[in-house]
Structure formats: structure tokens, C-alpha cells
XYZ file of C-alpha atoms in Angstrom:
461
model
C -2.135 3.983 -30.927
C -2.054 2.177 -27.569
C -1.590 5.443 -25.675
C -4.496 6.982 -27.558
C -6.729 3.998 -26.769
C -5.908 4.043 -23.053
C -6.423 7.802 -22.788
C -9.774 7.398 -24.538
C -10.746 4.613 -22.100
C -9.792 6.814 -19.149
C -11.733 9.789 -20.507
C -14.858 7.768 -21.300
C -14.768 6.057 -17.911
C -14.509 9.369 -16.090
C -17.620 10.621 -17.872
C -19.754 7.953 -16.186
C -21.489 8.827 -12.935
C -20.242 5.644 -11.311
C -21.989 3.690 -8.555
C -20.789 5.475 -5.419
C -24.285 6.390 -4.188
C -25.558 2.860 -4.796
C -22.582 1.430 -2.893
C -23.132 3.791 0.035
C -26.825 2.829 0.100
C -25.979 -0.885 -0.037
C -23.556 -0.527 2.898
C -26.294 1.170 4.965
C -29.095 -1.251 4.081
C -26.926 -4.378 4.338
C -24.227 -3.494 6.879
C -20.920 -5.324 6.564
C -17.612 -5.128 8.396
C -14.972 -4.319 5.813
C -11.438 -5.176 6.910
C -8.438 -4.329 4.772
C -5.300 -6.372 5.386
C -2.501 -4.099 4.229
C 0.806 -5.691 3.310
C 2.528 -2.344 3.942
C 1.280 1.066 5.185
C 0.855 2.573 1.732
C -2.591 1.006 1.354
C -4.141 3.964 3.193
C -3.120 6.234 0.321
C -6.666 6.915 -0.961
C -8.829 6.978 2.194
C -9.433 9.309 5.136
C -11.026 9.337 8.600
C -10.393 5.638 9.123
C -8.475 3.749 11.819
C -5.526 1.477 11.213
C -4.281 -1.020 13.797
C -0.859 -2.614 13.766
C -1.571 -5.403 16.244
C -3.633 -8.543 15.773
C -4.089 -9.173 19.469
C -7.592 -10.645 19.778
C -8.795 -7.978 22.213
C -7.664 -5.178 19.866
C -9.347 -6.766 16.857
C -12.456 -7.449 18.931
C -12.741 -3.809 19.951
C -12.206 -2.617 16.396
C -14.716 -4.944 14.784
C -17.359 -3.762 17.268
C -16.881 -0.029 16.783
C -15.416 0.423 13.285
C -17.403 -0.717 10.233
C -14.251 -0.176 8.153
C -10.682 -0.517 9.375
C -7.184 -1.447 8.250
C -4.861 -4.015 9.761
C -1.228 -3.356 8.923
C 0.402 -6.753 8.428
C 3.588 -5.559 6.679
C 3.633 -9.043 5.188
C 5.657 -7.885 2.203
C 8.685 -7.803 4.503
C 8.079 -11.371 5.702
C 9.401 -14.620 4.326
C 6.826 -16.787 2.542
C 6.034 -19.111 5.449
C 5.695 -16.227 7.895
C 3.370 -14.363 5.528
C 1.232 -17.473 5.077
C 1.006 -18.124 8.821
C 0.010 -14.522 9.529
C -2.667 -14.456 6.826
C -4.156 -17.736 8.073
C -4.105 -16.496 11.684
C -5.820 -13.217 10.853
C -8.393 -14.994 8.718
C -9.207 -17.342 11.587
C -9.486 -14.540 14.149
C -11.667 -12.401 11.916
C -13.946 -15.327 11.160
C -14.387 -16.067 14.874
C -15.104 -12.417 15.695
C -17.571 -12.002 12.827
C -19.441 -15.041 14.100
C -19.330 -13.887 17.718
C -20.765 -10.456 16.910
C -22.922 -11.550 13.976
C -21.062 -9.322 11.546
C -21.064 -10.066 7.833
C -17.467 -9.780 6.766
C -15.643 -8.596 3.650
C -11.867 -8.974 3.809
C -9.636 -7.242 1.266
C -6.025 -8.272 0.766
C -4.504 -4.946 -0.274
C -1.373 -5.458 -2.341
C 1.051 -3.419 -4.392
C -0.253 -1.746 -7.558
C 2.989 -2.667 -9.334
C 2.337 -6.358 -8.625
C 4.960 -6.991 -5.941
C 4.060 -9.090 -2.922
C 3.117 -12.550 -1.701
C 0.611 -13.782 -4.252
C -1.158 -16.186 -4.499
C 0.101 -17.891 -1.323
C -0.937 -15.074 1.018
C -4.478 -14.941 -0.348
C -4.833 -18.730 -0.283
C -3.647 -18.785 3.337
C -6.170 -16.073 4.214
C -8.924 -18.150 2.608
C -7.897 -21.130 4.711
C -8.137 -19.067 7.886
C -11.519 -17.663 6.874
C -12.750 -21.143 6.085
C -13.480 -20.288 2.448
C -13.095 -23.134 -0.030
C -12.855 -22.864 -3.811
C -13.633 -19.139 -3.812
C -12.838 -17.071 -6.887
C -9.900 -14.662 -6.698
C -10.783 -11.136 -7.801
C -7.596 -9.375 -8.968
C -7.879 -5.572 -9.289
C -4.474 -3.839 -9.137
C -5.517 -0.579 -10.855
C -4.447 2.440 -8.815
C -5.365 5.649 -10.574
C -3.774 8.080 -8.127
C -0.424 6.470 -8.878
C -0.970 6.063 -12.624
C -1.712 2.302 -12.735
C -4.289 1.139 -15.263
C -5.425 -2.290 -16.466
C -6.422 -2.278 -20.131
C -7.165 -5.339 -22.280
C -5.891 -7.509 -19.401
C -2.474 -5.801 -19.422
C -1.367 -3.793 -16.392
C 0.279 -0.456 -17.223
C 2.307 2.059 -15.241
C 2.003 5.665 -16.414
C 5.367 7.430 -16.512
C 5.052 11.065 -17.584
C 3.015 10.765 -20.811
C 3.682 7.121 -21.548
C 1.914 3.920 -20.517
C 4.510 1.230 -19.844
C 3.594 -2.461 -19.354
C 4.370 -3.273 -15.730
C 6.866 -5.980 -16.683
C 8.971 -3.330 -18.471
C 9.341 -1.196 -15.330
C 12.003 -1.425 -12.586
C 9.345 -2.829 -10.248
C 9.305 -6.074 -12.232
C 12.997 -6.505 -11.462
C 12.431 -6.520 -7.700
C 14.928 -8.876 -6.023
C 12.204 -10.656 -4.069
C 8.984 -10.194 -6.036
C 10.123 -9.817 -9.638
C 7.998 -11.050 -12.553
C 8.017 -11.363 -16.350
C 4.418 -10.773 -17.439
C 2.220 -7.671 -17.552
C -0.754 -9.526 -19.009
C -2.493 -10.384 -15.756
C -3.721 -13.766 -16.938
C -0.152 -14.716 -17.782
C 1.047 -13.114 -14.546
C -1.289 -15.340 -12.535
C 0.000 -18.425 -14.368
C 3.555 -17.243 -13.671
C 2.819 -16.755 -9.973
C 1.411 -20.284 -9.781
C 4.606 -21.480 -11.525
C 2.448 -22.970 -14.234
C 0.300 -25.021 -11.852
C -2.933 -23.496 -13.071
C -4.868 -23.766 -16.306
C -5.018 -20.379 -18.024
C -8.471 -21.228 -19.364
C -9.750 -21.162 -15.770
C -8.913 -17.445 -15.569
C -11.574 -14.974 -16.687
C -11.426 -11.206 -17.132
C -14.038 -8.481 -17.128
C -13.544 -6.034 -19.982
C -14.182 -2.296 -19.782
C -17.024 -2.669 -22.253
C -18.666 -5.365 -20.141
C -18.361 -3.369 -16.917
C -19.697 -0.210 -18.549
C -22.646 -1.717 -20.418
C -23.944 -4.561 -18.252
C -26.278 -4.394 -15.266
C -25.144 -5.175 -11.742
C -27.158 -8.395 -11.942
C -25.259 -9.485 -15.062
C -21.930 -8.733 -13.377
C -22.987 -10.758 -10.335
C -23.978 -13.639 -12.584
C -20.578 -13.511 -14.292
C -18.431 -13.338 -11.150
C -20.426 -16.046 -9.393
C -19.611 -18.507 -12.149
C -18.065 -21.620 -10.612
C -16.161 -22.320 -13.820
C -13.476 -19.698 -13.186
C -10.900 -19.673 -10.407
C -9.602 -16.143 -11.002
C -11.103 -12.974 -12.480
C -8.959 -10.098 -13.746
C -10.593 -6.677 -13.482
C -9.852 -4.228 -16.256
C -10.127 -0.673 -14.991
C -9.157 2.796 -16.167
C -11.607 4.742 -13.965
C -13.384 4.465 -10.640
C -16.574 3.639 -12.547
C -15.071 0.264 -13.476
C -14.010 -0.601 -9.932
C -17.312 0.595 -8.481
C -19.255 -1.642 -10.889
C -17.366 -4.661 -9.539
C -17.546 -3.489 -5.913
C -21.328 -3.057 -6.040
C -21.730 -6.549 -7.497
C -19.558 -8.021 -4.738
C -21.526 -6.198 -2.029
C -24.804 -7.496 -3.442
C -23.580 -11.027 -4.087
C -24.048 -13.805 -1.549
C -20.986 -15.696 -2.787
C -17.594 -15.379 -1.062
C -14.703 -13.888 -2.978
C -11.012 -13.507 -2.302
C -10.092 -9.916 -3.072
C -6.536 -8.954 -4.023
C -6.598 -5.288 -4.919
C -4.830 -1.971 -4.899
C -5.748 1.036 -2.764
C -8.206 2.459 -5.332
C -10.478 -0.568 -4.991
C -10.653 0.071 -1.244
C -12.459 3.350 -1.979
C -14.844 1.567 -4.316
C -15.811 -1.243 -1.910
C -16.167 1.142 1.056
C -18.027 3.895 -0.781
C -15.448 6.522 0.141
C -15.536 9.416 -2.303
C -12.433 11.172 -3.537
C -11.332 14.135 -1.446
C -8.937 17.028 -1.945
C -5.441 16.696 -0.519
C -4.769 18.045 2.948
C -3.355 21.529 3.476
C -0.569 22.468 5.885
C -2.958 23.660 8.606
C -4.762 20.316 8.617
C -1.514 18.406 9.107
C 0.545 20.552 11.482
C -2.068 21.032 14.181
C 0.176 20.618 17.246
C 3.914 21.195 16.798
C 4.380 23.920 14.196
C 8.053 24.688 14.738
C 11.241 22.660 14.872
C 13.029 20.390 12.453
C 11.478 17.623 10.394
C 12.841 14.156 9.654
C 12.643 12.390 6.305
C 13.632 8.714 6.319
C 14.294 7.195 2.878
C 14.649 3.439 2.718
C 13.092 2.730 -0.669
C 15.720 2.092 -3.322
C 13.540 1.996 -6.448
C 14.754 4.356 -9.224
C 11.802 6.733 -8.775
C 12.774 7.356 -5.134
C 16.430 7.839 -6.060
C 15.445 10.516 -8.594
C 13.257 12.240 -5.987
C 16.100 12.177 -3.465
C 18.504 13.696 -6.012
C 16.060 16.519 -6.770
C 15.557 17.181 -3.065
C 19.329 17.383 -2.527
C 19.597 20.004 -5.262
C 16.834 22.228 -3.915
C 16.693 21.762 -0.142
C 18.668 23.307 2.722
C 18.150 20.222 4.880
C 20.973 18.174 6.387
C 21.519 14.987 4.347
C 22.917 11.910 6.112
C 23.569 8.528 4.489
C 23.321 5.080 6.016
C 26.060 3.275 4.108
C 24.781 -0.245 3.476
C 28.159 -1.456 2.236
C 28.977 -2.265 5.867
C 25.881 -4.469 6.233
C 27.798 -7.769 6.303
C 30.095 -6.630 9.134
C 27.964 -6.456 12.279
C 30.411 -4.367 14.301
C 31.023 -1.782 11.570
C 27.313 -1.500 10.821
C 26.412 -1.112 14.495
C 28.989 1.656 15.013
C 27.855 3.404 11.832
C 24.234 3.383 13.005
C 25.245 4.779 16.409
C 27.180 7.640 14.806
C 24.268 8.543 12.526
C 21.847 8.471 15.444
C 23.943 11.003 17.348
C 24.183 13.305 14.333
C 20.427 13.244 13.677
C 19.588 14.108 17.282
C 22.133 16.932 17.214
C 20.665 18.525 14.093
C 17.061 18.130 15.252
C 18.009 19.806 18.532
C 19.164 22.772 16.469
C 15.747 22.825 14.705
C 17.222 21.736 11.387
C 15.458 19.555 8.844
C 17.175 16.199 8.388
C 17.004 13.782 5.448
C 18.327 10.378 6.446
C 18.614 7.867 3.613
C 20.045 4.441 2.914
C 22.738 4.396 0.249
C 21.526 3.752 -3.263
C 23.756 0.692 -3.700
C 21.653 -2.471 -3.710
C 23.193 -5.387 -1.848
C 21.767 -8.616 -3.276
C 21.664 -12.063 -1.752
C 22.155 -15.282 -3.655
C 18.449 -16.114 -3.284
C 15.235 -14.098 -3.028
C 14.960 -15.044 0.646
C 18.518 -13.865 1.315
C 17.850 -10.589 -0.512
C 14.790 -10.014 1.663
C 16.851 -10.786 4.776
C 19.381 -8.103 3.766
C 16.574 -5.588 3.243
C 15.299 -6.367 6.734
C 18.757 -5.973 8.269
C 19.065 -2.508 6.744
C 15.594 -1.740 8.052
C 16.664 -2.821 11.544
C 19.411 -0.201 11.369
C 16.822 2.430 10.493
C 14.597 1.264 13.364
C 17.467 1.562 15.834
C 17.991 5.192 14.834
C 14.276 5.978 15.231
C 14.223 4.336 18.666
C 17.162 6.502 19.730
C 15.532 9.783 18.727
C 15.316 12.039 21.772
C 14.040 15.128 19.958
C 10.491 15.135 18.607
C 10.452 16.172 14.936
C 7.771 18.498 13.608
C 6.773 15.593 11.398
C 8.320 12.408 10.028
C 8.195 11.262 6.414
C 9.022 7.610 5.734
C 9.792 6.721 2.119
C 9.080 3.137 1.072
C 6.683 0.400 2.187
C 8.854 -1.731 4.466
C 10.581 1.388 5.792
C 7.335 3.154 6.689
C 5.920 0.086 8.402
C 9.022 -0.645 10.468
C 9.507 3.005 11.445
C 5.881 3.153 12.608
C 5.496 -0.139 14.431
C 9.004 -0.964 15.617
C 10.516 2.498 15.879
C 7.597 4.653 17.035
C 5.518 1.903 18.686
C 2.353 2.742 16.731
C -0.493 0.411 17.693
C -3.390 2.447 16.363
C -3.408 5.511 14.164
C -5.970 7.721 12.476
C -5.714 8.258 8.723
C -6.209 11.991 8.151
C -6.041 11.876 4.366
C -3.345 12.553 1.775
C -0.777 15.337 1.549
C -0.144 14.528 -2.138
C -1.983 12.059 -4.345
C -1.148 8.594 -3.059
C 0.768 9.888 0.002
C -1.168 9.267 3.249
C -0.860 11.131 6.537
C -1.445 9.414 9.881
C -2.057 11.084 13.216
C -0.277 8.956 15.809
C -1.966 7.786 19.005
C -1.038 8.450 22.634
C 0.771 5.117 22.989
C 3.459 6.138 20.516
C 6.916 7.604 21.032
C 5.639 10.943 19.724
C 1.858 11.288 20.380
C -0.206 13.280 17.859
C 2.770 13.741 15.530
C 1.951 13.714 11.793
C 3.458 10.625 10.191
C 3.628 10.777 6.407
C 3.962 7.584 4.393
C 5.499 8.218 0.993
C 5.382 5.091 -1.214
C 8.544 4.391 -3.140
C 6.683 4.134 -6.442
C 4.557 7.303 -6.260
C 5.096 10.830 -7.569
C 7.250 12.602 -10.138
C 10.850 13.740 -9.624
C 9.807 16.856 -7.700
C 7.173 15.237 -5.439
C 9.299 14.822 -2.318
C 10.588 18.379 -2.603
C 7.052 19.695 -3.125
C 5.934 17.934 0.050
C 8.637 19.660 2.095
C 7.760 23.050 0.567
C 4.099 22.538 1.417
C 4.926 21.954 5.083
C 7.519 24.698 5.424
């Protein structure tokens, strides 16, 4: 019955025209600078023809806010410890506020988080509010991400797996060592994230029926209510997100937006676009070997890796994380892998380099995150030591893709071309990088079916 109800809600929502034209008109008539703070690079998985910067140097942000009405800032805050994430959010909020004032730009800041509810919440959003100088603003929580099969229905967040809709707390994502949770009902999830230090009655939600039957003015009136501290957005189609986005654009009240990638399209008025074809991605180097780097260890990625192994002629090399607690062994292991990867790329062979599927846990969430980062540092070292330019690089997983880009390839600014598969963005790297103009493909750990990674490689063969 539940599946039938959700499918019906999706179908009915998709029949609506939506508010894309009204949003685009509002952005033109009342220009705003829309800045998306992305806690890992996967947030660009629904947009195209937009810049993303990986530095928050004031001069870089100043240049971007002058010339780009919409842009991303990659914070990679999901890989940071709590205090570091808070400090970064507050710093960026302060800098953006100062620049918006200096250039008289009305500002909308979106905190783009994971559609499976992992990440620093609410602390990161509260710290951002402090930097922006916003007091007592309502949190708008909209984690629906349709391209990846994430829907919010009757306040419960669901993950679509094949033909089933699974409450998010029943998925492997809820068991994350650092960002695990127990509730899929988003009102309860918010209470859980505040460790009970919030009154559930202060949390409102906008139903599908309300969003689909009420005027923009009525939605504005509802979200501007000072009685509620948080508002959960139910959404099974872009129509629902666009109804909220239009109200926010027209409202004069400040809001704190914690959303998935789909909401970014709604608030920016970016229409859906077909996935890129091979010729649009491989515009420079069309021969040579490719490199796939797999750091994500979620079950979905492991299944995709197994399928790729069965059907690909690539060279598969494993970074054995069992040596992680012995610095000397780990360092030597990384060096050996680096040499092998360069050798195979020199011979124009495709290489798949992956971290072992064994999860090494710490005694605390902070220690677990530290271990993840140490493994990532090994991956970064290998990328830094590449001396053969691959035809393209695929990075699998949020922290992995961010670290490979910023620390391994020295990406400071990239151009989002679009998506190669639904939810899988492609960046064109800038001239400052290790490999200028190379396609860099960010494959989220939680996106795609078992064959998706293999299908990507076939597409670019």
C-alpha cells in the first residue's frame, strides 16, 4: 500500500507544470546571488554550466560573487571534525555577508547536504547562520533527491532500491560510522540530531497536498511563521520543491536552507537536461588509459565494483587498509601501488584503484573519521605521484572525490559540464590543475544500480 501511495504521489506531482518559468522570471526581476556550500563534490550532480571553486580566499570569492550569479563552493566539510566544520561554515558565512554588502548583492546561501541524511547537521547550519549574522531564522530541510531515488512522503524520508521504497533509517547509510541515525521521520530525525534539545512541536512540515493546492502567497505566509524553528519539506516531484523555492525567492524573510542537489535546481531555475554523450566529455584527450579511484565503502559501491570486475578488462589494484595502523607498512604499500598505476597508464591500460572493502572502525565517531581521512591521504599521495595523464579520472565517493580534486589534482576552480549518468557530475578542470582540461567524473557512493559504474566505462570506451 505504501509503495502504491508513493508511486501515485510521484506520478501526480510529475503531471503538474511546476514553477520553473516563474522562478526564472523572479531571478531576472529580483536578481540574487545564489551560493551553494557543498559538503562534498557530489552536490553538482543535477546542474550544468556552473562554476565551482574549492578555495575560500577572499579575492577568489570576491571575483566569483561579482561575475557569477550562481556558484558552488566546495567545503568538503563532511570530512572535517565537528569543530572544524563549524569554524569553516562561520568563516564562509562571514565572508559572504561582507561581500554581499560590499557589492550590494542580495544573497541566498544553500547548505547542500547528503540526500541520505549524513553530514554535520544542525551544527554546520547554525554556524553558517552565525557567520551570516542571521538570528532565529527557520531551517528549511529538503533532502529529496529524485535523480538518486530519494523521496520525502508524509514526513518520512525514503530511499528507492529497485522497486521498493525503504525508510532511510533502514538503509546502510543510517549505519554510517560518523553520521549514523535512527529515525527516517524527519521531525524525529531533527529531534535526534539535536539530542533531544528541541521541542518537536516547534517543527512544522509542508505536505504534498498543501504544496500542490496552495498559492505562493499562502506558502510564504506559512514558512514565515515565527512559531516554527524548522520546516520539513515533503517532495516526490520537482513541482513540490519549486513551490517552496519560489516562495523563498519572493519572501523577504531569511531562511537557513539545508537541502539535497535537486533543490539546487529548483532555487536556481535550472531545468533538467539530458545526460552528456561521449563526444561532449572527451573533447581533448581521446586515447590512452583511464583511472577509476574507488574510496567509497558503502554496500552499493561494493556491488558496483564487483560487477565491474566481472565485466571489465581493466587492471584492478587494491589499497589494503589493514596496514593503516602501521605507518611504515602503509607508506611502502602506497608507494608500490603508485608505481604500478603509472606503469599501466603508460601502457595505455585502464586502471581501477580501490580501497579494500574491509571497514576499519575507531572507538569513537571522531576516531572513525580520522581513519577515513588517513586512507584518503594514501589515495591523495598516489594521485600526486601520477606522471601519466589519464584520458579521464572517475572518483567514487564524496570524501574521495573531494580530496582527489583539491589535494591530489590541485583543482581551484572547475566548470560543471553536466552529468554522464543521472546523479553523476562531470567537471572540466582548469589550467591551474595537474591535468588541465581533463574530464573529472564524480561518482557518488550512493548513486546508481549494480551496473552503473560498468555502464559509465562502456559509454566512454
